[in-house]
Amino acid sequence: QKDPLLIYKFESFELFKSMIDQVNKDVISFLFKGEIPQETANVIQEARARRRENVQTTKEEIQNMDERAAQARQAGNTQRQQQVVETIVRERPKIGRNDRVTIKNVMSGENKTLKYKQAEPLITKGDWVLVDD
């Protein structure tokens, strides 16, 4: 008697191979349908001339290693100077999640005292506001 698991594995492998073959055929047919654009001789010569112009530089224009290192140090110094840390100044002390706060309903004027983590959704909804104690 044959093991059903082995039969299942063989069938799945055959299906996988056929899928890979189909994908390969689709890719190859797609690639064969594509066309490479043809360039005229003038366009090719202009591109070569532009490439030569870009390559022609004088020795004075190329920086040596010392000049590059000096430039990198200057760039690093300017970046360090720009990194000034600004401290955040709060009007009130920060409220912790478990601190008790008093909130007031905008519509009815009702006051509630509860933890900030429970009051925060009500405040963000806009129906309640935080009351200074």
XYZ file of C-alpha atoms in Angstrom:
133
model
C 0.000 0.000 0.000
C 1.273 3.502 -0.896
C 1.687 6.249 1.646
C -0.806 9.078 0.909
C 1.678 11.679 2.137
C 4.281 10.598 -0.415
C 1.715 10.641 -3.221
C 0.658 14.135 -2.137
C 4.304 15.303 -2.143
C 4.960 13.893 -5.626
C 1.797 15.449 -7.065
C 2.562 18.830 -5.505
C 6.119 18.739 -6.839
C 4.851 17.946 -10.347
C 2.380 20.845 -10.123
C 5.182 23.128 -8.953
C 7.422 22.089 -11.863
C 4.634 22.721 -14.370
C 3.987 26.152 -12.834
C 7.683 27.076 -13.096
C 7.747 25.901 -16.733
C 4.692 28.025 -17.535
C 6.207 31.101 -15.862
C 9.436 30.613 -17.824
C 7.500 30.319 -21.098
C 5.523 33.478 -20.307
C 8.676 35.444 -19.483
C 10.493 34.292 -22.606
C 7.534 35.089 -24.867
C 7.253 38.535 -23.276
C 10.958 39.218 -23.806
C 10.857 38.112 -27.442
C 7.947 40.464 -28.146
C 9.945 43.477 -26.922
C 11.879 45.674 -29.314
C 15.159 47.471 -28.784
C 14.984 51.086 -29.955
C 17.312 51.806 -32.872
C 19.563 54.848 -32.619
C 20.812 56.741 -35.631
C 24.526 57.208 -36.241
C 24.310 60.953 -35.465
C 22.781 60.370 -32.038
C 25.449 57.794 -31.175
C 28.284 60.134 -32.211
C 26.798 63.021 -30.199
C 26.584 60.818 -27.112
C 30.215 59.732 -27.516
C 31.331 63.360 -27.914
C 29.428 64.373 -24.760
C 30.988 61.497 -22.847
C 34.489 62.591 -23.934
C 33.779 66.173 -22.830
C 32.774 64.943 -19.385
C 35.959 62.896 -19.044
C 38.379 65.675 -20.032
C 39.434 67.378 -16.796
C 42.737 68.993 -15.913
C 45.030 67.897 -13.115
C 44.367 71.110 -11.172
C 40.634 70.382 -11.055
C 41.121 67.030 -9.293
C 41.623 67.297 -5.533
C 44.283 65.252 -3.795
C 43.696 63.247 -0.614
C 44.814 66.069 1.725
C 42.368 68.531 0.187
C 39.548 65.992 0.372
C 40.299 65.266 4.037
C 40.325 68.984 4.862
C 36.997 69.428 3.096
C 35.496 66.490 4.998
C 36.703 67.917 8.327
C 35.160 71.294 7.543
C 31.871 69.648 6.617
C 31.956 67.626 9.851
C 32.658 70.733 11.941
C 29.743 72.633 10.440
C 27.419 69.706 11.118
C 28.526 69.507 14.752
C 27.914 73.208 15.234
C 24.391 72.950 13.825
C 23.345 70.224 16.270
C 22.203 72.482 19.091
C 19.807 70.689 21.427
C 16.811 72.743 22.436
C 15.131 71.825 25.702
C 11.361 71.621 25.816
C 9.831 74.128 28.194
C 6.402 73.154 29.506
C 3.865 75.525 31.001
C 2.704 72.794 33.388
C 4.454 69.655 34.633
C 3.882 66.537 32.543
C 0.886 64.460 33.571
C 1.638 60.772 34.153
C -0.704 58.011 33.005
C -1.725 57.074 36.554
C -1.993 60.629 37.926
C -5.472 61.701 39.015
C -6.910 64.614 37.016
C -10.163 66.535 37.016
C -12.044 66.889 33.741
C -15.133 68.917 32.948
C -17.884 68.164 30.443
C -18.236 71.020 27.961
C -21.997 70.580 27.489
C -23.304 69.809 30.984
C -20.539 71.288 33.152
C -20.170 68.005 35.082
C -16.797 67.433 36.795
C -15.097 64.029 37.128
C -11.880 63.023 38.867
C -10.188 60.001 37.335
C -6.836 58.708 36.130
C -5.335 60.449 33.098
C -5.188 57.211 31.095
C -8.988 56.954 31.417
C -9.578 60.672 30.808
C -7.367 60.946 27.712
C -9.867 59.348 25.246
C -12.642 61.631 26.530
C -10.428 64.707 26.131
C -9.328 63.785 22.600
C -12.954 63.222 21.592
C -13.610 66.868 22.469
C -16.539 66.447 24.883
C -14.402 66.936 27.989
C -11.638 69.395 28.905
C -8.864 69.209 31.483
C -9.456 71.437 34.525
C -6.503 73.024 36.350
C -6.472 72.087 40.031
